[in-house]
XYZ file of C-alpha atoms in Angstrom:
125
model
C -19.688 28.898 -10.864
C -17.888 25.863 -11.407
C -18.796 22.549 -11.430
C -15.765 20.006 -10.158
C -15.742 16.537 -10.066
C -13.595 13.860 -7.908
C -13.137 10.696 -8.687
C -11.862 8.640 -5.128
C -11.038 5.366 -4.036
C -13.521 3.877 -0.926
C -10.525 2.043 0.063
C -7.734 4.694 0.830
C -9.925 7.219 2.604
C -13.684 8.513 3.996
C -15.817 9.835 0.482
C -15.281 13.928 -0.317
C -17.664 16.036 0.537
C -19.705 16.622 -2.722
C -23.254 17.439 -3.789
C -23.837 14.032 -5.366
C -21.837 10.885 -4.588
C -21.371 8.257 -6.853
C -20.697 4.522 -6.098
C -19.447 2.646 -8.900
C -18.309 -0.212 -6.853
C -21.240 -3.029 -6.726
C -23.261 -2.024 -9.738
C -20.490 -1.807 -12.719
C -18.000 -4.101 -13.811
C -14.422 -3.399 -12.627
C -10.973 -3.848 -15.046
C -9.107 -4.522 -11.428
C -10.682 -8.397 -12.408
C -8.729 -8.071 -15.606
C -5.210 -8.991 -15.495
C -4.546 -6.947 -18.569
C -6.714 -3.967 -17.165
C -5.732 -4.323 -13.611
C -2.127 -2.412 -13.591
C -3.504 0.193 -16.139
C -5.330 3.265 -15.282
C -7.978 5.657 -16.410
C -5.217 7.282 -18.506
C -5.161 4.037 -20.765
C -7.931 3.527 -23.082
C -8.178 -0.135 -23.273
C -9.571 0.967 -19.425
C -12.042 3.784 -20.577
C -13.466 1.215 -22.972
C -13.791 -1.672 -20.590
C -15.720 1.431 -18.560
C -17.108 3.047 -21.175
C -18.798 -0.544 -22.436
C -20.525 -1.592 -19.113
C -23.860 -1.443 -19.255
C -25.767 1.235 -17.760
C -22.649 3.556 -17.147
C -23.313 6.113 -19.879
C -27.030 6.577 -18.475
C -25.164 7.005 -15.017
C -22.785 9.799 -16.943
C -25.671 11.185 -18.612
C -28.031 11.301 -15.270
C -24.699 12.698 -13.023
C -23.984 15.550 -15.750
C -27.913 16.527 -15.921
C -28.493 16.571 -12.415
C -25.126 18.331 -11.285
C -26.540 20.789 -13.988
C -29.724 21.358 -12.053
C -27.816 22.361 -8.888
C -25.594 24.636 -11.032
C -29.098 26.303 -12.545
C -30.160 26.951 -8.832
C -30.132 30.548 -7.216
C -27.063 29.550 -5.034
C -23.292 31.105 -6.217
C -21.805 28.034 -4.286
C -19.612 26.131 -6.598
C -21.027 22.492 -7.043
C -18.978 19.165 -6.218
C -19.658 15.810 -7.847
C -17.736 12.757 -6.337
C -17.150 9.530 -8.216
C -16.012 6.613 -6.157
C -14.613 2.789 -6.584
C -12.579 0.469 -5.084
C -9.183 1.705 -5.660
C -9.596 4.866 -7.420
C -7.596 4.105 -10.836
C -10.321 2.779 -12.980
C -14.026 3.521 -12.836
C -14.199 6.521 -11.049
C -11.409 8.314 -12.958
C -13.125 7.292 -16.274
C -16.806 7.901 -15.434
C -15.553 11.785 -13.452
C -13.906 12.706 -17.364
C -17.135 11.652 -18.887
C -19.448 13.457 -16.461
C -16.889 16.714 -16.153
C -16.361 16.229 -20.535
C -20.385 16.247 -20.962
C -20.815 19.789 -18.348
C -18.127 21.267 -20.428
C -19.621 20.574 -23.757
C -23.272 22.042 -22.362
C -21.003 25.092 -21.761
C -20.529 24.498 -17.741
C -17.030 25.587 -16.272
C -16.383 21.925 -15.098
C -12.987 21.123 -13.435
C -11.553 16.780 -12.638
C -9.674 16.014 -9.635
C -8.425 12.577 -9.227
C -7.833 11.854 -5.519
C -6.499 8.708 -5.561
C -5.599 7.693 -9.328
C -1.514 7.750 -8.202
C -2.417 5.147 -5.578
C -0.799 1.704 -6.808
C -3.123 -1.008 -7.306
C -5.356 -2.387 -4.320
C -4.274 -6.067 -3.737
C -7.476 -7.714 -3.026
């Protein structure tokens, strides 16, 4: 069975169909506010830290990876989705789907990352 998690952007298309939805958008504090963060990615890790450092994101990460867990441990074959959303789709999503698909893998899951929208320039808002 394998686990796979998408990170998305709310503002270039409708949410994936997933088994737990994340939305990272009014609770965590996004580098798109940053001028120096904003035309960076989750591939750069000034952005992962700036992520990484909010408050309350690594219980998210940690809750996310134990729950998709629990719906792996169920009777069901069916492969399990977890969706990770933001604004755009290039900085918390990305960063917080690695953490949650990096924490399944090292509890021995088969856990795959998609990133739907991190090729997306940025959002001007």
């Amino acid at each position: 069975m394998n686990i796979e998690v998408i990170s998305f952007g709310f503002l270039h298309d409708t949410p994936p169909a997933a088994h737990i939805t994340l939305d990272l958008r009014a609770h965590f504090r996004d580098p798109h506010i940053s001028p120096d963060l904003r035309h960076m990615t989750a591939d750069d890790a000034p952005v992962q830290a700036a992520v990484l450092g909010t408050p309350g994101i690594t219980d998210l990460i940690d809750a996310t990876a134990r729950a998709a867990a629990a719906y792996a441990a169920g009777p069901s074959a069916e492969d399990i989705v977890v969706a990770a959303g933001c604004a755009g789709g290039r900085h918390r999503a990305p960063t917080v789907a690695r953490a949650v698909a990096e924490l399944l893998t090292s509890a021995g899951h088969v856990a795959t990352t998609t990133h739907r929208d991190l090729h997306w320039p940025v959002v001007n808002r």
